[in-house]
mmCIF file of C-alpha atoms in Angstrom:
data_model
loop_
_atom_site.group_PDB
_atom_site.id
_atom_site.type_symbol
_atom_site.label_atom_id
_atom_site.label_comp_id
_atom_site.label_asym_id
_atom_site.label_seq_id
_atom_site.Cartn_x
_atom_site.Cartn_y
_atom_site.Cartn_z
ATOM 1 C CA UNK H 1 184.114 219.684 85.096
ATOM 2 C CA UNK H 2 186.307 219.157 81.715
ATOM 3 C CA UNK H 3 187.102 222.959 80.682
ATOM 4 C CA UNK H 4 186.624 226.363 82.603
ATOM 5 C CA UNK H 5 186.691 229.675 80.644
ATOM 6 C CA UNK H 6 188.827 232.403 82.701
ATOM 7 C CA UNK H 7 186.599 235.804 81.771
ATOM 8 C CA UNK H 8 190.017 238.212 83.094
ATOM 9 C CA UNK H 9 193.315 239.478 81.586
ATOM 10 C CA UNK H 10 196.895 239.641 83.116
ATOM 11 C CA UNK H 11 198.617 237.913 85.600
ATOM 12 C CA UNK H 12 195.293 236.619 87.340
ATOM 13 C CA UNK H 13 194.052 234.884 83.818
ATOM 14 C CA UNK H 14 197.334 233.589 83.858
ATOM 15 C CA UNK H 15 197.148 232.351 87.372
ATOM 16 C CA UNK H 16 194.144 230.249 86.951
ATOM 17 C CA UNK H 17 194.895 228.769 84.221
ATOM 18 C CA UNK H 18 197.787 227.673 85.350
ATOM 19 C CA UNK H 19 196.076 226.282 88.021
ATOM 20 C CA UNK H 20 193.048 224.902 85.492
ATOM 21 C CA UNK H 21 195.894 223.441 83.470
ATOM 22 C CA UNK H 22 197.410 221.400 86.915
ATOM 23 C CA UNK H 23 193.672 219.767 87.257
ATOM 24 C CA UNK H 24 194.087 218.622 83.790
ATOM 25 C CA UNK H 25 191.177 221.195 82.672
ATOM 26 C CA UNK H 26 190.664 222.899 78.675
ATOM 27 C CA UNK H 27 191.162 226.266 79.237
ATOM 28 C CA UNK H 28 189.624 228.939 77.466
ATOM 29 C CA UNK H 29 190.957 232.680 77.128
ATOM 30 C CA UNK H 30 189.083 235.646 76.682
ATOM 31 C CA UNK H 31 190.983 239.103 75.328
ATOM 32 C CA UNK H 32 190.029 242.404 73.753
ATOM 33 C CA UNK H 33 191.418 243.169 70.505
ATOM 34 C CA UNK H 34 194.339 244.914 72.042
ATOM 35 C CA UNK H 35 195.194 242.320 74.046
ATOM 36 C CA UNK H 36 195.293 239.550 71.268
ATOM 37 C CA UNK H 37 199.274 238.844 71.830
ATOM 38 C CA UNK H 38 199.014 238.737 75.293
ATOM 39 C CA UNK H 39 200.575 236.022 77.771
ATOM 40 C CA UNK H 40 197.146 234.615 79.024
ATOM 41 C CA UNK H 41 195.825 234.187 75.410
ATOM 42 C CA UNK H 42 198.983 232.661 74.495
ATOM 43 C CA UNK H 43 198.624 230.160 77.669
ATOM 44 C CA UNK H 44 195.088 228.792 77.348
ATOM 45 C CA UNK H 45 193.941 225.649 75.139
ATOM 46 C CA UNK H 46 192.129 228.130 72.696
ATOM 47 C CA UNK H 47 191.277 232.076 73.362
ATOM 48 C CA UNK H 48 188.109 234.051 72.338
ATOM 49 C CA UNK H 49 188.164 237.564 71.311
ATOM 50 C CA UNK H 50 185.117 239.323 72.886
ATOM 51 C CA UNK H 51 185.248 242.851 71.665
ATOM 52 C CA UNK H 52 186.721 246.079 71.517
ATOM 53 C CA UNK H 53 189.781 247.239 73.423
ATOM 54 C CA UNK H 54 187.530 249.450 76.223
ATOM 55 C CA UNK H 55 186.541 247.424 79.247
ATOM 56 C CA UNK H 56 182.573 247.971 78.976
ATOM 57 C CA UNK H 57 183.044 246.294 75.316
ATOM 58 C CA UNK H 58 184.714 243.313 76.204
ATOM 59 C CA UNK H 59 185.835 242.391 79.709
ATOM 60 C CA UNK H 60 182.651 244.264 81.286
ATOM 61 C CA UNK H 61 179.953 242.065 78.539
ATOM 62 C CA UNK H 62 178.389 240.257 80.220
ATOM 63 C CA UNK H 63 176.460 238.688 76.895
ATOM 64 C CA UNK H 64 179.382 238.555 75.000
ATOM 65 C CA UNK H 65 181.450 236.486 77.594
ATOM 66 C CA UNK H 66 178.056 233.797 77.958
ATOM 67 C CA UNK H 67 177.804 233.507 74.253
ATOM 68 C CA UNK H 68 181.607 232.887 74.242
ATOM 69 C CA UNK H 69 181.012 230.372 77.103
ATOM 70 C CA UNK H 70 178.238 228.404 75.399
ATOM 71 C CA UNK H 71 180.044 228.313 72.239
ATOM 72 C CA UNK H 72 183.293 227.475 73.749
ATOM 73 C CA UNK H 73 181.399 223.982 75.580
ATOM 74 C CA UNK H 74 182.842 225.696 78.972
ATOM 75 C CA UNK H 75 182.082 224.022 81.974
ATOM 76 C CA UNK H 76 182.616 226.752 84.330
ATOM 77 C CA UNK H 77 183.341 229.934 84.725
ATOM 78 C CA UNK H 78 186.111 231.659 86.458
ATOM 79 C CA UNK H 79 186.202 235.709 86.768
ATOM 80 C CA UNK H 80 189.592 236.246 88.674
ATOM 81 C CA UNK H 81 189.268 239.237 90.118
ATOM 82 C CA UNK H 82 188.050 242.996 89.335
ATOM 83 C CA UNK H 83 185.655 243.441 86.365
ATOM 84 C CA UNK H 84 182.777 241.213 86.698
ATOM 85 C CA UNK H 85 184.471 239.048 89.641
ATOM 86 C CA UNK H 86 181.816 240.708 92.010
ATOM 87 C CA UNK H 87 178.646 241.631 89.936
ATOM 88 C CA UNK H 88 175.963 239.555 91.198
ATOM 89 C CA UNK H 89 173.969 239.874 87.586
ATOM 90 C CA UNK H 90 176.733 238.117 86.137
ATOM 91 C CA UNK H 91 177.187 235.349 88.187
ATOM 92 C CA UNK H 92 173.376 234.647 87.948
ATOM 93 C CA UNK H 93 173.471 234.783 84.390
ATOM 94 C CA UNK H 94 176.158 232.197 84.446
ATOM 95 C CA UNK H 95 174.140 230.006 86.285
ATOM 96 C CA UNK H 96 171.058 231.238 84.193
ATOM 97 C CA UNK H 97 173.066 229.347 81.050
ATOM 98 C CA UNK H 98 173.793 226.275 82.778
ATOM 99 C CA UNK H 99 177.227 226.851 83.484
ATOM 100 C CA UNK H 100 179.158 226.384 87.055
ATOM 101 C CA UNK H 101 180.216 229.667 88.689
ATOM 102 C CA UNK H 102 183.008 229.308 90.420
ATOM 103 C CA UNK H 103 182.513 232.076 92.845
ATOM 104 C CA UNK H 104 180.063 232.509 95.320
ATOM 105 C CA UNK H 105 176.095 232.456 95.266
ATOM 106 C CA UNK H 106 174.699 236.167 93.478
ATOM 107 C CA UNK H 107 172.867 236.446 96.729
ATOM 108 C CA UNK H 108 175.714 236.715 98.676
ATOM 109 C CA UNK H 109 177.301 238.591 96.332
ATOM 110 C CA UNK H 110 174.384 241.331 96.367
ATOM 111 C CA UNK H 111 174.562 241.646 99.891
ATOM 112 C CA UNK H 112 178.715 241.650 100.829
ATOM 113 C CA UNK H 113 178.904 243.875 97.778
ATOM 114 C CA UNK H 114 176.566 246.304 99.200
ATOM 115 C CA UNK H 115 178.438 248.317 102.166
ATOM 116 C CA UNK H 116 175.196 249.107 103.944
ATOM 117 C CA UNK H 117 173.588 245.479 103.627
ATOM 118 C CA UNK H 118 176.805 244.261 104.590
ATOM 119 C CA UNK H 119 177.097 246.131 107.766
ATOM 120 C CA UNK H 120 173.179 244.988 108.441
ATOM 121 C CA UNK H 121 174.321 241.623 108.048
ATOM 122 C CA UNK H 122 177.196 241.884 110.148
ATOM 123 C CA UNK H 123 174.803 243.248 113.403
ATOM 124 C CA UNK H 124 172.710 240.116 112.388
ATOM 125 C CA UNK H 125 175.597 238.258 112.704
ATOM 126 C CA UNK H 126 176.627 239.690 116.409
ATOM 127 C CA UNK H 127 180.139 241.671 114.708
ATOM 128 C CA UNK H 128 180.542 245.460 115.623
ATOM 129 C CA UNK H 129 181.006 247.436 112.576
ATOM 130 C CA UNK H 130 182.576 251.209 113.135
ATOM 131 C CA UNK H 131 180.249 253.020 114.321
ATOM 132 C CA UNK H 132 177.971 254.872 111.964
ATOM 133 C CA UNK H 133 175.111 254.700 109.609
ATOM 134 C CA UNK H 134 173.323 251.733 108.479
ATOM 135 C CA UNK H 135 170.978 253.604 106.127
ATOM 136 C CA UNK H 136 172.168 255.293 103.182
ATOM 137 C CA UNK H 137 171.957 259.216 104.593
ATOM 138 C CA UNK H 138 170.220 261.085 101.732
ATOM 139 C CA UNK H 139 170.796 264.970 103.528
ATOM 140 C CA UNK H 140 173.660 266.505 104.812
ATOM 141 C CA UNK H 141 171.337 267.653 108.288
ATOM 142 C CA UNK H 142 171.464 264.020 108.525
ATOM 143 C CA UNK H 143 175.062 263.494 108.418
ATOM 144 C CA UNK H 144 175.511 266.264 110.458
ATOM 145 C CA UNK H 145 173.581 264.868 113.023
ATOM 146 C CA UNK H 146 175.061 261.097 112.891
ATOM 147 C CA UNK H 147 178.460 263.209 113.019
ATOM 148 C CA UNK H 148 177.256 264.875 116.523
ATOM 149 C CA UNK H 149 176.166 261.325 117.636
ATOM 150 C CA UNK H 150 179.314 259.462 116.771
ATOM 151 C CA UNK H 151 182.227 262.037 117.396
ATOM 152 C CA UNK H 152 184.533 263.516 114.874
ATOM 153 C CA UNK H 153 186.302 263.141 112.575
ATOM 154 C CA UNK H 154 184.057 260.972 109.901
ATOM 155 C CA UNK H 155 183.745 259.698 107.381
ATOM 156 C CA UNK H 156 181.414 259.760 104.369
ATOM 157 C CA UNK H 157 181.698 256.592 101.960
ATOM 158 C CA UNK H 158 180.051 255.279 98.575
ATOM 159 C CA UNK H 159 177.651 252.424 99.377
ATOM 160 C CA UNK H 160 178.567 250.887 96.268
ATOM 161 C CA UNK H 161 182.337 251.748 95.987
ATOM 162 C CA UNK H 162 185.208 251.150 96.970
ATOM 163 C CA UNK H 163 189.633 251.889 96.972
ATOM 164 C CA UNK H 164 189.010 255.758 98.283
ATOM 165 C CA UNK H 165 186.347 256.392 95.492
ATOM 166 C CA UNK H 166 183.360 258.209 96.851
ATOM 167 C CA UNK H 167 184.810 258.723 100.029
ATOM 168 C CA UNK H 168 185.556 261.941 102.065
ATOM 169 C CA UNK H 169 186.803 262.719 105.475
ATOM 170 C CA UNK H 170 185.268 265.538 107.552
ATOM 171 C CA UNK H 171 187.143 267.194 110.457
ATOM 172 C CA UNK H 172 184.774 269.438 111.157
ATOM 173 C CA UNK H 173 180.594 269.842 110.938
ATOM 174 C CA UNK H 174 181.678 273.316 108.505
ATOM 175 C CA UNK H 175 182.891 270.877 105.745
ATOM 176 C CA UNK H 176 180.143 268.445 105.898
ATOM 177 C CA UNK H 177 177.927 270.489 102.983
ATOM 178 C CA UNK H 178 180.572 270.543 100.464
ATOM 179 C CA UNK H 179 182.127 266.852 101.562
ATOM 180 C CA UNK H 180 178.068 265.066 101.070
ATOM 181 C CA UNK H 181 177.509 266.677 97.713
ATOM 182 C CA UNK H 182 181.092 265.845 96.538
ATOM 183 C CA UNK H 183 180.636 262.204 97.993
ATOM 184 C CA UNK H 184 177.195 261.570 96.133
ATOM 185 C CA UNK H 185 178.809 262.572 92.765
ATOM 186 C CA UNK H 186 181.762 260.690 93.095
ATOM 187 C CA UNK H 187 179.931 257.689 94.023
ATOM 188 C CA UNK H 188 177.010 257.963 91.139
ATOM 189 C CA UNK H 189 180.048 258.423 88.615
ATOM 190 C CA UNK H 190 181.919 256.157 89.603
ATOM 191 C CA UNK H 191 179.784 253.174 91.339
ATOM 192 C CA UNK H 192 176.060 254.230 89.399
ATOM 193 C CA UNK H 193 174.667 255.346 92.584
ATOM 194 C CA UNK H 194 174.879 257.870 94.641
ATOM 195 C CA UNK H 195 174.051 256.431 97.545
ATOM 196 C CA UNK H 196 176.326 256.916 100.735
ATOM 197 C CA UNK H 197 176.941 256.511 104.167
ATOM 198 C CA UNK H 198 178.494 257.678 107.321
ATOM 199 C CA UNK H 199 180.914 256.109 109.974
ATOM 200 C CA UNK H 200 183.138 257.559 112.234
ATOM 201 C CA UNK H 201 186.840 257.667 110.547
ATOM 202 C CA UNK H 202 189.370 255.821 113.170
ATOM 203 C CA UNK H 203 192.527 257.287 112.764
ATOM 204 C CA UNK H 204 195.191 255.251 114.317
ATOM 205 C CA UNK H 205 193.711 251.487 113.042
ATOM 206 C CA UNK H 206 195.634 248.438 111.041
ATOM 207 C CA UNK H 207 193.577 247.221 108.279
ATOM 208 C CA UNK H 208 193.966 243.338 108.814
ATOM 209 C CA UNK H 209 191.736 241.368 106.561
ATOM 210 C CA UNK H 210 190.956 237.275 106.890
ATOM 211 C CA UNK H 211 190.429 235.046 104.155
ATOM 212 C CA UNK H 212 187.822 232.421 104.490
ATOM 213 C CA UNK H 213 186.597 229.316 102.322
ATOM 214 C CA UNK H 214 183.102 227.706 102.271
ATOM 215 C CA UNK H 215 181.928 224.638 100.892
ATOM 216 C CA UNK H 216 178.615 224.415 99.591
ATOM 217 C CA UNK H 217 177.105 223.163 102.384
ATOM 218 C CA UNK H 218 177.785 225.983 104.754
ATOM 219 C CA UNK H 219 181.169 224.738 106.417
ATOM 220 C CA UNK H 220 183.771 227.161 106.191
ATOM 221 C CA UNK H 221 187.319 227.715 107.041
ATOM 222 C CA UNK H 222 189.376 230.784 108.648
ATOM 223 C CA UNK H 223 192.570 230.657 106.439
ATOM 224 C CA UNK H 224 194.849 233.301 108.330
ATOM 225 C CA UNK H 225 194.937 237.250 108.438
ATOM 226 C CA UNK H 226 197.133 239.801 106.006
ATOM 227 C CA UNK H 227 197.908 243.082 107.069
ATOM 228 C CA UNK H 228 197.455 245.283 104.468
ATOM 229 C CA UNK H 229 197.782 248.533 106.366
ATOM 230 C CA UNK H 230 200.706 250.028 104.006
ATOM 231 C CA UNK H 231 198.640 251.940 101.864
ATOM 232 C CA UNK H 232 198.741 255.592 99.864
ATOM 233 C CA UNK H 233 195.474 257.162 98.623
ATOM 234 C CA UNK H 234 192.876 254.070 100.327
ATOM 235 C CA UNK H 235 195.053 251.457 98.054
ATOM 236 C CA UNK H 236 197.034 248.876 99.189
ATOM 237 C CA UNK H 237 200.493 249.168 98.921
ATOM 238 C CA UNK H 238 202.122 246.553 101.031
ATOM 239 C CA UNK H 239 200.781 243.247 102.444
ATOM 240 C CA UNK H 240 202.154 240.582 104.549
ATOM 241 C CA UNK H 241 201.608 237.621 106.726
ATOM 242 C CA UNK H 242 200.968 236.711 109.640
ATOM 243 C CA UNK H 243 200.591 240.381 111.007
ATOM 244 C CA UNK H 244 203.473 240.985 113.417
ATOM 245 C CA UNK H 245 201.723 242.074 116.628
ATOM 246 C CA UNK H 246 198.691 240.099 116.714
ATOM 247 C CA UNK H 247 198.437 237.469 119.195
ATOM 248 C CA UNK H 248 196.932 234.538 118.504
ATOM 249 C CA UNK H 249 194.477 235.456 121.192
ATOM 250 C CA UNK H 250 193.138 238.319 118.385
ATOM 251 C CA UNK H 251 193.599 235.857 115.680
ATOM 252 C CA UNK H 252 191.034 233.428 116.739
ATOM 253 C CA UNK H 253 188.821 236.119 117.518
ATOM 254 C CA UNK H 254 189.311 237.574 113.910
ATOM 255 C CA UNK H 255 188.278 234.241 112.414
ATOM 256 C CA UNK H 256 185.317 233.520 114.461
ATOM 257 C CA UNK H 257 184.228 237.014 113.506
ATOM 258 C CA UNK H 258 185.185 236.895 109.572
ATOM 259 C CA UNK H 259 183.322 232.902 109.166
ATOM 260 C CA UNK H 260 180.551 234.368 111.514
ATOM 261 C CA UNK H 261 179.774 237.257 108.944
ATOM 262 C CA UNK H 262 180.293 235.258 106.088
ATOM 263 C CA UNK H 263 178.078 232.465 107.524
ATOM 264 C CA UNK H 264 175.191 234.934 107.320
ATOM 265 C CA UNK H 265 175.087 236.184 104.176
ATOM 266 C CA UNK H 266 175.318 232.491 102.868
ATOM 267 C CA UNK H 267 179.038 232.599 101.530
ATOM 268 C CA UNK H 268 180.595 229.556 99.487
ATOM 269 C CA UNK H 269 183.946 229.674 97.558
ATOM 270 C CA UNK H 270 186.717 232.268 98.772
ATOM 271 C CA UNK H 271 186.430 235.669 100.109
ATOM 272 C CA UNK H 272 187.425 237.772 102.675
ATOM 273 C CA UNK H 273 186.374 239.615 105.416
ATOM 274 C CA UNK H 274 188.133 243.002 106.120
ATOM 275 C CA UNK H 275 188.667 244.487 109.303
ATOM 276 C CA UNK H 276 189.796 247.630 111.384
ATOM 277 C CA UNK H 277 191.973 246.906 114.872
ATOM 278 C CA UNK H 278 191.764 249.647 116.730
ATOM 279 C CA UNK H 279 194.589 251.161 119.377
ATOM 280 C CA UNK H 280 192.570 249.311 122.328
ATOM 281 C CA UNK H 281 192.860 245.713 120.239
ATOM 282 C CA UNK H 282 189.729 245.676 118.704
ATOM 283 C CA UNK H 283 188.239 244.411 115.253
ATOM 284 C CA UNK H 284 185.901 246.334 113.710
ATOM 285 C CA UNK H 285 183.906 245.346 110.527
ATOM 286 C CA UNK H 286 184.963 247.146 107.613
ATOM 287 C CA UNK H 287 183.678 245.192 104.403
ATOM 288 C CA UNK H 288 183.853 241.980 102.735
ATOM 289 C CA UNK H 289 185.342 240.992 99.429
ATOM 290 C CA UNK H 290 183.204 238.234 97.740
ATOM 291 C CA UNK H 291 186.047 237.264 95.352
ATOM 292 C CA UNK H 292 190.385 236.137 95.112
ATOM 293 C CA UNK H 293 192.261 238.898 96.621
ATOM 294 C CA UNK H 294 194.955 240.155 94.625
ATOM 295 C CA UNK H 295 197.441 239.397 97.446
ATOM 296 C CA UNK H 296 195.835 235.713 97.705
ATOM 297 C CA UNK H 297 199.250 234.040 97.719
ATOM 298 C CA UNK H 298 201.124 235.134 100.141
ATOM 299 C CA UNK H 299 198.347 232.858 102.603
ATOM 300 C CA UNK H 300 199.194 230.419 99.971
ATOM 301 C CA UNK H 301 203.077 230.574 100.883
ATOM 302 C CA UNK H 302 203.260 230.358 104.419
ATOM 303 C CA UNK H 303 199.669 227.737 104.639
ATOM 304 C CA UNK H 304 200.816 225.507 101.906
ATOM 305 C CA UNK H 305 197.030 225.779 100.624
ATOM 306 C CA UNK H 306 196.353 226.554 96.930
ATOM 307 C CA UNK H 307 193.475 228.419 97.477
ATOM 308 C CA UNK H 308 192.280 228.294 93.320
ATOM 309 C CA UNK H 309 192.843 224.635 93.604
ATOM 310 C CA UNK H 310 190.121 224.558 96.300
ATOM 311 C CA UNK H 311 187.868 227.429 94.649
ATOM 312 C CA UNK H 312 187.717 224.278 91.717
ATOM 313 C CA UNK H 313 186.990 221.878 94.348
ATOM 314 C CA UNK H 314 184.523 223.331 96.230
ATOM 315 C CA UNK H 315 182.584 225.168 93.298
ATOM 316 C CA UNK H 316 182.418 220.916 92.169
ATOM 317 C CA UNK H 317 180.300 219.947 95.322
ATOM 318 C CA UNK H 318 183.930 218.975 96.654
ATOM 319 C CA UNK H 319 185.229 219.216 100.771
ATOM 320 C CA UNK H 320 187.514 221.876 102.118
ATOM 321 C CA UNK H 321 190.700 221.642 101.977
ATOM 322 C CA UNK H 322 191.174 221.871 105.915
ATOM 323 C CA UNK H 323 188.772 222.049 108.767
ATOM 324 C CA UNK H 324 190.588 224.230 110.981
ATOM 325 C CA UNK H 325 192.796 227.208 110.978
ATOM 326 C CA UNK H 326 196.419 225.594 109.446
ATOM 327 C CA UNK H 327 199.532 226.250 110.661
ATOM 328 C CA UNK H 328 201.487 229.110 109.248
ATOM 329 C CA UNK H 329 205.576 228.419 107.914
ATOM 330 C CA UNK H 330 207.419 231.747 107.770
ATOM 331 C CA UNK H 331 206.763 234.682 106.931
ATOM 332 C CA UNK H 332 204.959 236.067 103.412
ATOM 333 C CA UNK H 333 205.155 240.057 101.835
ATOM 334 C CA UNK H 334 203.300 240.734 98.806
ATOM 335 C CA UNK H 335 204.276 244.468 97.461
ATOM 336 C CA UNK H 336 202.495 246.068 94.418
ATOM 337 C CA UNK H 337 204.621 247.919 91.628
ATOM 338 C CA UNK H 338 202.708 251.217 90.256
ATOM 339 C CA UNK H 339 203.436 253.387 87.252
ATOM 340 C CA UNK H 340 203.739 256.868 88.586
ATOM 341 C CA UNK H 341 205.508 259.967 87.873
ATOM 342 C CA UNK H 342 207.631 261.693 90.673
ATOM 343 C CA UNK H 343 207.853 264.994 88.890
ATOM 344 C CA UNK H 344 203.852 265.424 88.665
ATOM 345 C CA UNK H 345 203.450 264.324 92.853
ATOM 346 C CA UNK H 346 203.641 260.588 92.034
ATOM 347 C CA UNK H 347 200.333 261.109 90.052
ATOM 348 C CA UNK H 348 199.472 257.458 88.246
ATOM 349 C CA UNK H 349 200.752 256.910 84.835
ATOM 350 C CA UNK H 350 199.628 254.189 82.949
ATOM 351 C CA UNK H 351 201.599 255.179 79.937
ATOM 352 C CA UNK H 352 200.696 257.150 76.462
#
């Protein structure tokens, strides 16, 4: 691998190519025509424009960014993450032109990115999920009668979707009509689909996720936890790590549970397995991410492992960094920074 094209924007384009740039690699920029003067374009070897300033123009085309690729010479690909960092149709058409993904197999992909083929794979793989549905529920008798089953409150969620899109809570069996409908719209607006799902909505959980990294011959790696249970509206607010309260006991328990799912669906590269701990200590199998985490470095901090460094490596044919869980030094907090106004109730404001 001689050059890698980095199909993002922002502080993650600018993260892997810096990394890129360490390994000695040509790297090649991608930007909208609004974001021609921005840092990442400035950073890489040579930058492409691919389109228009809206996302489905440029950072969401798919046959604009493998045109760019082929023209470019790129050797790999890199998607960072959001956009096309999870869309299994993109990764195969990287591979479809000849190019290395760096990322993990579409397959896998299709299956972690799907919440209900996730949570099959998860039974397959022996790791309770919350209880609930694992069939998208198409009525809202039938959610009414999974709600019986399972106990109140629950919840219904978009089996494409994702950060609180698609997803309503329901107290009571009188609010299920209105909550299914609103769910199913949501979801098809949002995600293209309106299928959903049910499981019963624990109230008093952490949400502790575990990143993992697989080599492409099926040997992975538990990395450490983050606690990313500081949130406001389902999105992540604060994470840190190690989470303070979980004994080391739990820990090993969450990796043999995060490499186990992983291990089923055929993972390679980086991702990461979240999870719900209940009051009584246990993990429960929320979804995966089969991408970099936004909050990816703080596990780099306190493990000393650059985990893009090793998403090169590995997507090369190359070894893991580390065979077992590594030691953790200090203690790492990530916190995100949002645009929002107070005076309209801290409503998001990405600017005029």
């Amino acid at each position: 691998m001689e050059s890698v094209l980095i199909a993002n924007r922002g502080e993650i384009a600018v993260r892997i190519i810096r990394a890129a740039a360490e390994r000695g690699l040509r790297t090649i920029a991608v930007y909208s025509e609004l974001d021609r003067d921005a840092v990442h374009v400035e950073l890489a070897d040579e930058a492409w424009n691919i389109g228009p300033a809206p996302a489905a123009d440029s950072y969401l085309n798919i046959t604009r960014i493998i045109e760019v690729a082929q023209e470019s010479g790129a050797d790999a690909i890199h998607p960072g993450y959001g956009f096309l960092a999870e869309n299994a149709d993109f990764a195969q058409a990287v591979l479809d032109a000849g190019v290395t993904w760096i990322g993990p197999p579409p397959a896998a992909i299709a299956t972690m990115g799907d919440k209900i083929a996730s949570r099959r794979a998860a039974i397959e793989a022996g790791v309770e999920g919350v209880p609930g549905s694992i069939d998208p529920v198409t009525a809202a008798a039938e959610v009414r009668r999974i709600g019986d089953d399972i106990g109140y409150p629950i919840a219904i969620k978009a089996a494409h979707g994702g950060g609180g899109k698609g997803l309503k809570i329901v107290h009571d069996p009188d609010e299920i009509e209105d909550a299914f409908e609103s769910a199913r719209r949501e979801s098809d607006a949002w995600f293209a689909s309106p299928d959903v799902y049910v499981e019963r909505y624990l109230e008093k959980t952490r949400h502790i996720e575990a990143q993992v990294l697989f080599d492409n011959d099926g040997n992975g790696v538990f990395l450490g936890e983050r606690d990313c249970s500081a949130q406001r509206r389902h999105q992540k607010l604060i994470e840190e790590t190690p989470a303070v309260g979980v004994t080391d006991a739990q820990r090993s328990i969450l990796g043999e549970k995060a490499l186990a799912i992983a291990s089923a669906a055929g993972y390679q590269n980086a991702g990461t397995v979240e999870f719900l701990l209940s009051e009584n200590g246990e993990f429960y199998f929320l979804e995966m991410n089969t991408r970099l985490q936004v909050e990816h470095t703080i596990t780099e901090v306190v493990t000393g492992i650059d985990i893009v460094h090793a998403q090169f490596v590995v997507a090369e044919g190359g070894p893991l960094p580390v065979t077992e869980t590594p030691p953790t030094r200090g203690h790492a907090i990530e916190m995100r920074i949002n645009a929002e106004d107070p005076a309209r109730g801290f409503a998001p404001t990405p600017g005029d």
